[in-house]
């Protein structure tokens, strides 16, 4: 009898002990490292790993297969309306991906690079892939009138950023935000890996050689390799020696001076049939991939004329019959034409 009483007591004590151990185990995460302190492997300590910086994380997140991203630069003037004017350039840019053919999923691979805090906040609010460039002394927040000093400074900052992306091994499509993506452009880009750079033009003269066309840096596809890194280094290296020239002109001068041959770099011009703009409309709406508001001086004019492009496009998509499709015409870009008047 005594014996069995003892064993019951023992059993009770044992159960209590077991319950205590289980409880302590489940509390351990809350009580921190004092109970059951496991020694962490040194690599799992935040300080001992080589931390990925914000840009690396942003690039990885946006990347598609083959370390390729789509990059657009945004600043306050593009994300916030002047007075009560809606939509903004940024709205239109995103609307393009929405109404375009097979373009919606491309937004996952779009990295928006903000030049100021407002642009960054607007971008984050939309749950997009956003990265804020560290600009040091000056934020590039306001509208930069074509060829003003600030405009040129901002352009060089963007060239430096893009050089950095190439150095990290990422190929990319660079797109201005005044380019509407009406179709996925990738099928219209050469998959030939020997072509390092495919770049748009204002006017295509039938020759795909960059030396023989005016290049437009508002849309291009560039592969990351030693040659393209050298090109961007040379280009950026000219920034203090190019008074009064915008970076696009500087690149064009380098190209005409034979820099591509010098670096052994393969480049070709993208036809305006697929990569069009206000300078040259695409002659075939069934084939066009992008529409760039080039040949235009102010944001307000670009917004007005890009709205017309979206109207044209929606009309085309909703066209009831082949007669209306065959008679398709782009609206004329009246606001942009007027934007040059003094
Ligand atoms: C800078 O410009 C000067 C004068 O135009 C020219 O002589 C010089 O070669 C240029 N430097 C570079 C690195 O191109
Ligand atoms: C327009 O492009 C489409 C798609 O590439 C093509 O099928 C069609 O033949 C082209 N039309 C003309 C008139 O070139
Ligand atoms: C236009 O014509 C083609 C063949 O000629 C036909 O397949 C297509 O459905 C027509 N589209 C419309 C919108 O009527
Ligand atoms: C096709 O569309 C055009 C222009 O929208 C219209 O004038 C024409 O009547 C339509 N034709 C048919 C057969 O529906």
Short mmCIF file of C-alpha atoms and ligand atoms in Angstrom, two decimals:
data_model
loop_
_atom_site.label_atom_id
_atom_site.label_comp_id
_atom_site.label_asym_id
_atom_site.label_seq_id
_atom_site.Cartn_x
_atom_site.Cartn_y
_atom_site.Cartn_z
CA UNK A 1 0.00 0.00 0.00
CA UNK A 2 2.74 2.42 1.00
CA UNK A 3 4.66 1.29 -2.00
CA UNK A 4 1.83 1.96 -4.42
CA UNK A 5 1.12 5.36 -2.82
CA UNK A 6 4.74 6.25 -3.32
CA UNK A 7 4.67 5.23 -6.94
CA UNK A 8 1.59 7.36 -7.57
CA UNK A 9 3.35 10.33 -5.97
CA UNK A 10 6.41 9.64 -8.05
CA UNK A 11 4.30 9.46 -11.18
CA UNK A 12 2.65 12.76 -10.30
CA UNK A 13 6.01 14.43 -9.71
CA UNK A 14 7.32 12.99 -12.95
CA UNK A 15 4.28 14.29 -14.89
CA UNK A 16 4.71 17.69 -13.31
CA UNK A 17 8.37 17.77 -14.27
CA UNK A 18 7.55 16.73 -17.83
CA UNK A 19 4.87 19.41 -18.11
CA UNK A 20 7.33 22.01 -16.79
CA UNK A 21 9.93 21.01 -19.34
CA UNK A 22 7.37 21.22 -22.18
CA UNK A 23 6.19 24.59 -20.93
CA UNK A 24 9.73 25.94 -20.67
CA UNK A 25 10.47 24.68 -24.16
CA UNK A 26 7.49 26.46 -25.60
CA UNK A 27 8.39 29.63 -23.69
CA UNK A 28 11.96 29.61 -24.80
CA UNK A 29 11.43 31.87 -27.80
CA UNK A 30 9.76 34.45 -25.58
CA UNK A 31 12.29 34.30 -22.80
CA UNK A 32 15.14 34.83 -25.19
CA UNK A 33 18.56 33.33 -24.94
CA UNK A 34 18.80 32.78 -21.16
CA UNK A 35 16.99 29.44 -21.15
CA UNK A 36 18.25 26.81 -23.57
CA UNK A 37 20.74 29.12 -25.15
CA UNK A 38 21.83 27.50 -28.41
CA UNK A 39 25.04 28.79 -29.83
CA UNK A 40 24.29 30.20 -33.26
CA UNK A 41 26.42 29.27 -36.21
CA UNK A 42 28.60 32.32 -36.90
CA UNK A 43 27.22 32.64 -40.48
CA UNK A 44 23.71 33.20 -39.19
CA UNK A 45 24.82 36.32 -37.30
CA UNK A 46 23.81 39.42 -39.28
CA UNK A 47 27.23 41.01 -38.85
CA UNK A 48 29.27 38.17 -40.20
CA UNK A 49 27.52 37.74 -43.57
CA UNK A 50 28.24 40.08 -46.43
CA UNK A 51 24.95 41.94 -46.31
CA UNK A 52 23.14 42.40 -49.59
CA UNK A 53 22.51 46.07 -50.06
CA UNK A 54 19.13 47.51 -50.95
CA UNK A 55 19.89 47.71 -54.64
CA UNK A 56 20.92 44.07 -54.81
CA UNK A 57 17.72 43.03 -53.04
CA UNK A 58 15.62 45.20 -55.36
CA UNK A 59 17.31 43.82 -58.47
CA UNK A 60 16.93 40.22 -57.33
CA UNK A 61 13.27 40.74 -56.60
CA UNK A 62 12.49 42.31 -59.97
CA UNK A 63 14.68 40.04 -62.05
CA UNK A 64 13.31 37.65 -64.63
CA UNK A 65 15.25 34.62 -65.85
CA UNK A 66 18.75 35.44 -67.05
CA UNK A 67 19.30 38.32 -64.60
CA UNK A 68 17.24 40.76 -66.65
CA UNK A 69 15.15 43.64 -65.35
CA UNK A 70 13.16 46.54 -66.72
CA UNK A 71 14.26 49.89 -65.34
CA UNK A 72 12.44 53.22 -65.32
CA UNK A 73 13.51 56.36 -63.50
CA UNK A 74 10.86 58.44 -61.73
CA UNK A 75 10.97 61.81 -60.06
CA UNK A 76 8.40 63.99 -58.37
CA UNK A 77 7.45 65.83 -61.55
CA UNK A 78 6.38 62.54 -63.12
CA UNK A 79 4.39 61.16 -60.21
CA UNK A 80 2.58 64.26 -58.98
CA UNK A 81 0.15 66.25 -61.06
CA UNK A 82 0.72 69.88 -61.93
CA UNK A 83 -2.22 71.73 -60.39
CA UNK A 84 -5.29 69.51 -60.85
CA UNK A 85 -4.11 67.89 -64.01
CA UNK A 86 -4.72 64.15 -64.10
CA UNK A 87 -3.51 61.65 -64.94
CA UNK A 88 0.21 61.96 -64.27
CA UNK A 89 2.89 60.63 -66.58
CA UNK A 90 3.40 57.82 -64.10
CA UNK A 91 -0.31 56.91 -64.23
CA UNK A 92 -0.20 56.78 -68.02
CA UNK A 93 2.96 54.72 -68.01
CA UNK A 94 1.33 52.11 -65.75
CA UNK A 95 -1.94 52.30 -67.69
CA UNK A 96 0.04 51.25 -70.75
CA UNK A 97 1.01 47.98 -69.06
CA UNK A 98 -2.63 47.46 -68.09
CA UNK A 99 -4.19 47.97 -71.53
CA UNK A 100 -1.27 46.55 -73.49
CA UNK A 101 -1.16 43.02 -74.87
CA UNK A 102 0.68 40.60 -72.59
CA UNK A 103 2.26 43.44 -70.68
CA UNK A 104 0.62 43.16 -67.26
CA UNK A 105 2.98 40.52 -65.91
CA UNK A 106 5.98 42.59 -67.00
CA UNK A 107 5.25 44.99 -64.15
CA UNK A 108 6.65 42.34 -61.78
CA UNK A 109 10.01 42.83 -63.47
CA UNK A 110 9.84 46.58 -63.57
CA UNK A 111 12.16 48.34 -61.12
CA UNK A 112 11.21 51.97 -60.56
CA UNK A 113 14.19 54.02 -59.56
CA UNK A 114 13.14 57.10 -57.63
CA UNK A 115 15.26 60.26 -57.74
CA UNK A 116 13.50 61.82 -54.75
CA UNK A 117 11.47 60.85 -51.71
CA UNK A 118 8.07 61.80 -53.16
CA UNK A 119 8.56 59.58 -56.18
CA UNK A 120 9.69 56.76 -53.91
CA UNK A 121 6.65 57.10 -51.63
CA UNK A 122 4.26 57.21 -54.59
CA UNK A 123 5.90 54.11 -55.98
CA UNK A 124 5.73 52.17 -52.71
CA UNK A 125 2.10 53.16 -52.28
CA UNK A 126 1.35 51.26 -55.47
CA UNK A 127 3.15 48.15 -54.23
CA UNK A 128 5.61 48.23 -57.11
CA UNK A 129 9.31 47.38 -57.10
CA UNK A 130 10.90 50.63 -56.00
CA UNK A 131 14.42 51.76 -55.25
CA UNK A 132 15.54 55.22 -54.15
CA UNK A 133 18.79 56.53 -55.54
CA UNK A 134 20.97 58.21 -52.96
CA UNK A 135 21.42 61.63 -54.46
CA UNK A 136 23.58 63.27 -51.82
CA UNK A 137 23.19 67.03 -51.83
CA UNK A 138 20.31 67.59 -54.21
CA UNK A 139 17.02 65.79 -54.71
CA UNK A 140 15.93 65.81 -58.34
CA UNK A 141 12.34 66.60 -57.52
CA UNK A 142 11.02 69.29 -59.85
CA UNK A 143 10.25 69.25 -63.54
CA UNK A 144 13.47 69.53 -65.47
CA UNK A 145 12.91 71.57 -68.56
CA UNK A 146 14.62 70.04 -71.52
CA UNK A 147 18.36 70.92 -71.53
CA UNK A 148 18.33 72.94 -68.30
CA UNK A 149 21.40 72.43 -66.07
CA UNK A 150 19.36 70.41 -63.61
CA UNK A 151 17.99 68.23 -66.42
CA UNK A 152 21.51 67.40 -67.54
CA UNK A 153 22.71 66.72 -64.01
CA UNK A 154 19.84 64.31 -63.42
CA UNK A 155 20.59 62.51 -66.70
CA UNK A 156 24.19 61.93 -65.63
CA UNK A 157 23.07 60.64 -62.26
CA UNK A 158 20.94 58.11 -64.06
CA UNK A 159 23.85 57.03 -66.26
CA UNK A 160 25.95 56.39 -63.16
CA UNK A 161 23.15 54.36 -61.62
CA UNK A 162 22.77 52.24 -64.75
CA UNK A 163 26.52 51.64 -64.90
CA UNK A 164 26.25 50.29 -61.37
CA UNK A 165 23.46 47.91 -62.44
CA UNK A 166 25.57 46.59 -65.33
CA UNK A 167 28.50 46.05 -62.98
CA UNK A 168 26.28 43.88 -60.81
CA UNK A 169 25.68 41.57 -63.76
CA UNK A 170 22.15 42.63 -64.62
CA UNK A 171 21.02 43.15 -68.20
CA UNK A 172 18.11 45.49 -68.57
CA UNK A 173 15.63 47.29 -70.72
CA UNK A 174 15.81 50.94 -69.87
CA UNK A 175 12.56 52.74 -70.53
CA UNK A 176 11.64 56.35 -70.02
CA UNK A 177 8.27 56.77 -68.27
CA UNK A 178 6.93 58.59 -71.34
CA UNK A 179 7.05 55.31 -73.24
CA UNK A 180 3.80 53.33 -73.45
CA UNK A 181 4.30 49.59 -73.61
CA UNK A 182 1.40 48.43 -75.77
CA UNK A 183 2.88 45.02 -76.43
CA UNK A 184 5.56 42.93 -74.81
CA UNK A 185 8.74 44.15 -76.54
CA UNK A 186 10.86 41.09 -75.81
CA UNK A 187 9.66 39.11 -78.86
CA UNK A 188 10.75 42.07 -81.01
CA UNK A 189 14.22 42.19 -79.51
CA UNK A 190 16.95 40.01 -80.90
CA UNK A 191 17.71 37.01 -78.71
CA UNK A 192 21.18 36.82 -80.19
CA UNK A 193 23.44 37.05 -77.15
CA UNK A 194 26.21 38.51 -79.28
CA UNK A 195 24.20 41.70 -79.66
CA UNK A 196 25.17 43.80 -76.67
CA UNK A 197 22.95 46.81 -77.21
CA UNK A 198 19.63 47.35 -79.01
CA UNK A 199 18.59 50.97 -78.94
CA UNK A 200 15.67 53.04 -80.21
CA UNK A 201 15.83 55.93 -82.63
CA UNK A 202 13.71 58.96 -83.45
CA UNK A 203 13.88 58.30 -87.18
CA UNK A 204 14.79 54.93 -88.62
CA UNK A 205 16.56 55.20 -91.96
CA UNK A 206 16.46 51.50 -92.79
CA UNK A 207 20.02 50.84 -91.64
CA UNK A 208 20.35 49.06 -88.29
CA UNK A 209 23.83 50.45 -87.71
CA UNK A 210 23.94 52.93 -84.78
CA UNK A 211 26.65 54.96 -86.52
CA UNK A 212 24.15 55.79 -89.26
CA UNK A 213 21.09 56.71 -87.15
CA UNK A 214 20.29 59.09 -84.37
CA UNK A 215 20.05 57.02 -81.20
CA UNK A 216 17.48 57.68 -78.49
CA UNK A 217 18.41 56.62 -74.96
CA UNK A 218 14.75 56.65 -73.89
CA UNK A 219 14.41 52.96 -74.70
CA UNK A 220 17.09 50.33 -75.08
CA UNK A 221 18.04 46.80 -74.15
CA UNK A 222 21.57 46.28 -72.93
CA UNK A 223 23.33 43.10 -71.85
CA UNK A 224 25.70 43.18 -68.94
CA UNK A 225 29.26 42.31 -69.97
CA UNK A 226 32.75 43.82 -69.93
CA UNK A 227 32.15 45.67 -73.20
CA UNK A 228 28.94 47.35 -72.13
CA UNK A 229 30.45 48.24 -68.75
CA UNK A 230 33.37 49.88 -70.56
CA UNK A 231 30.96 51.77 -72.79
CA UNK A 232 29.06 53.17 -69.81
CA UNK A 233 32.31 54.02 -68.03
CA UNK A 234 33.54 55.96 -71.05
CA UNK A 235 30.17 57.61 -71.41
CA UNK A 236 29.98 58.62 -67.74
CA UNK A 237 33.62 59.69 -67.85
CA UNK A 238 32.66 62.42 -70.31
CA UNK A 239 30.26 64.17 -67.95
CA UNK A 240 32.60 67.03 -67.02
CA UNK A 241 33.90 67.45 -70.52
CA UNK A 242 30.57 67.90 -72.24
CA UNK A 243 29.27 71.35 -71.39
CA UNK A 244 25.93 72.10 -72.99
CA UNK A 245 25.42 68.54 -74.21
CA UNK A 246 22.94 66.12 -72.74
CA UNK A 247 24.16 62.61 -72.05
CA UNK A 248 22.37 61.21 -75.10
CA UNK A 249 24.34 63.57 -77.37
CA UNK A 250 27.54 62.58 -75.63
CA UNK A 251 26.85 58.90 -76.26
CA UNK A 252 25.98 59.67 -79.85
CA UNK A 253 29.28 61.51 -80.31
CA UNK A 254 31.12 58.55 -78.84
CA UNK A 255 29.28 56.20 -81.20
CA UNK A 256 30.05 58.36 -84.22
CA UNK A 257 33.65 58.56 -83.07
CA UNK A 258 33.84 54.77 -83.35
CA UNK A 259 33.62 53.72 -79.70
CA UNK A 260 31.55 50.63 -80.52
CA UNK A 261 34.14 49.25 -82.91
CA UNK A 262 36.89 50.18 -80.49
CA UNK A 263 35.24 48.13 -77.72
CA UNK A 264 34.17 45.34 -80.08
CA UNK A 265 30.60 46.05 -79.08
CA UNK A 266 27.70 44.84 -81.19
CA UNK A 267 24.81 47.27 -81.35
CA UNK A 268 21.78 47.69 -83.53
CA UNK A 269 19.00 50.18 -83.96
CA UNK A 270 15.41 49.23 -83.18
CA UNK A 271 12.95 49.89 -85.99
CA UNK A 272 10.26 52.50 -85.43
CA UNK A 273 7.77 49.99 -86.86
CA UNK A 274 7.94 48.26 -83.44
CA UNK A 275 9.57 50.90 -81.23
CA UNK A 276 7.80 54.04 -82.29
CA UNK A 277 7.34 57.55 -81.02
CA UNK A 278 5.94 60.96 -81.78
CA UNK A 279 8.89 61.69 -84.09
CA UNK A 280 7.89 58.67 -86.19
CA UNK A 281 4.59 56.87 -85.70
CA UNK A 282 4.60 53.13 -86.28
CA UNK A 283 3.03 52.39 -89.64
CA UNK A 284 1.44 49.23 -88.26
CA UNK A 285 -0.68 49.27 -85.09
CA UNK A 286 -0.92 45.48 -85.25
CA UNK A 287 2.84 45.21 -84.82
CA UNK A 288 3.82 48.16 -82.63
CA UNK A 289 5.33 47.42 -79.21
CA UNK A 290 6.13 50.83 -77.71
CA UNK A 291 5.20 54.48 -78.26
CA UNK A 292 7.59 57.12 -76.94
CA UNK A 293 6.55 60.74 -76.42
CA UNK A 294 9.74 61.97 -78.07
CA UNK A 295 9.97 65.18 -80.11
CA UNK A 296 8.21 66.90 -77.22
CA UNK A 297 9.34 69.56 -74.80
CA UNK A 298 7.10 69.58 -71.72
CA UNK A 299 5.51 67.02 -69.46
CA UNK A 300 2.03 68.55 -69.85
CA UNK A 301 2.21 68.20 -73.63
CA UNK A 302 3.48 64.63 -73.38
CA UNK A 303 0.66 63.70 -71.01
CA UNK A 304 -1.97 65.22 -73.30
CA UNK A 305 -0.66 63.46 -76.40
CA UNK A 306 -0.03 60.13 -74.66
CA UNK A 307 -3.65 60.20 -73.50
CA UNK A 308 -4.60 60.40 -77.16
CA UNK A 309 -2.39 57.37 -77.90
CA UNK A 310 -4.20 55.36 -75.24
CA UNK A 311 -7.54 56.46 -76.72
CA UNK A 312 -6.38 55.39 -80.17
CA UNK A 313 -5.18 52.08 -78.80
CA UNK A 314 -8.40 51.34 -76.93
CA UNK A 315 -10.30 52.20 -80.09
CA UNK A 316 -8.17 49.78 -82.04
CA UNK A 317 -8.59 47.01 -79.46
CA UNK A 318 -12.31 47.49 -79.38
CA UNK A 319 -12.71 47.87 -83.13
CA UNK A 320 -15.84 46.13 -84.30
CA UNK A 321 -14.59 45.05 -87.72
CA UNK A 322 -11.66 44.88 -90.08
CA UNK A 323 -12.69 47.99 -91.97
CA UNK A 324 -12.18 50.10 -88.86
CA UNK A 325 -8.87 48.35 -88.12
CA UNK A 326 -7.55 48.89 -91.61
CA UNK A 327 -8.47 52.55 -91.47
CA UNK A 328 -6.64 53.02 -88.16
CA UNK A 329 -4.66 56.25 -87.79
CA UNK A 330 -2.76 57.68 -84.86
CA UNK A 331 -4.08 61.01 -83.65
CA UNK A 332 -1.64 63.80 -84.45
CA UNK A 333 0.53 64.92 -81.55
CA UNK A 334 -0.69 68.47 -81.45
CA UNK A 335 0.31 69.38 -77.90
CA UNK A 336 3.87 68.22 -78.40
CA UNK A 337 4.18 70.05 -81.68
CA UNK A 338 3.02 73.25 -79.95
CA UNK A 339 5.36 72.66 -76.98
CA UNK A 340 8.33 73.91 -79.01
CA UNK A 341 6.78 77.31 -79.71
CA UNK A 342 8.35 80.17 -77.75
C1 LIG B 1 37.83 67.18 -73.31
O1 LIG B 1 37.65 68.29 -74.19
C2 LIG B 1 38.84 68.83 -74.68
C3 LIG B 1 38.48 70.07 -75.48
O2 LIG B 1 37.38 69.86 -76.31
C4 LIG B 1 39.56 67.78 -75.54
O3 LIG B 1 40.76 68.29 -76.03
C5 LIG B 1 39.84 66.57 -74.66
O4 LIG B 1 40.42 65.54 -75.44
C6 LIG B 1 38.56 66.05 -74.03
N1 LIG B 1 38.83 64.98 -73.09
C7 LIG B 1 38.31 63.80 -73.23
C8 LIG B 1 38.59 62.82 -72.14
O5 LIG B 1 37.62 63.47 -74.18
C1 LIG B 2 1.24 44.47 -89.55
O1 LIG B 2 1.81 43.63 -88.56
C2 LIG B 2 1.19 42.38 -88.45
C3 LIG B 2 1.79 41.68 -87.23
O2 LIG B 2 3.18 41.63 -87.34
C4 LIG B 2 1.37 41.61 -89.74
O3 LIG B 2 0.73 40.36 -89.65
C5 LIG B 2 0.77 42.42 -90.88
O4 LIG B 2 1.03 41.80 -92.09
C6 LIG B 2 1.35 43.83 -90.91
N1 LIG B 2 0.61 44.65 -91.86
C7 LIG B 2 1.22 45.35 -92.81
C8 LIG B 2 0.34 46.15 -93.69
O5 LIG B 2 2.42 45.33 -92.96
C1 LIG B 3 -10.59 40.35 -89.52
O1 LIG B 3 -10.35 39.41 -90.56
C2 LIG B 3 -9.70 38.22 -90.17
C3 LIG B 3 -9.44 37.36 -91.40
O2 LIG B 3 -9.61 38.06 -92.58
C4 LIG B 3 -10.53 37.49 -89.14
O3 LIG B 3 -9.86 36.33 -88.72
C5 LIG B 3 -10.78 38.40 -87.95
O4 LIG B 3 -11.62 37.78 -87.04
C6 LIG B 3 -11.39 39.73 -88.41
N1 LIG B 3 -11.46 40.62 -87.26
C7 LIG B 3 -12.56 41.31 -86.96
C8 LIG B 3 -12.46 42.17 -85.75
O5 LIG B 3 -13.57 41.25 -87.62
C1 LIG B 4 -17.00 48.83 -89.67
O1 LIG B 4 -16.56 49.97 -88.96
C2 LIG B 4 -16.69 51.17 -89.68
C3 LIG B 4 -15.99 52.27 -88.89
O2 LIG B 4 -16.15 52.10 -87.51
C4 LIG B 4 -18.15 51.46 -89.95
O3 LIG B 4 -18.28 52.67 -90.67
C5 LIG B 4 -18.73 50.31 -90.76
O4 LIG B 4 -20.09 50.48 -90.92
C6 LIG B 4 -18.48 48.97 -90.08
N1 LIG B 4 -18.84 47.88 -90.96
C7 LIG B 4 -19.51 46.82 -90.59
C8 LIG B 4 -19.77 45.77 -91.63
O5 LIG B 4 -19.92 46.68 -89.44
#
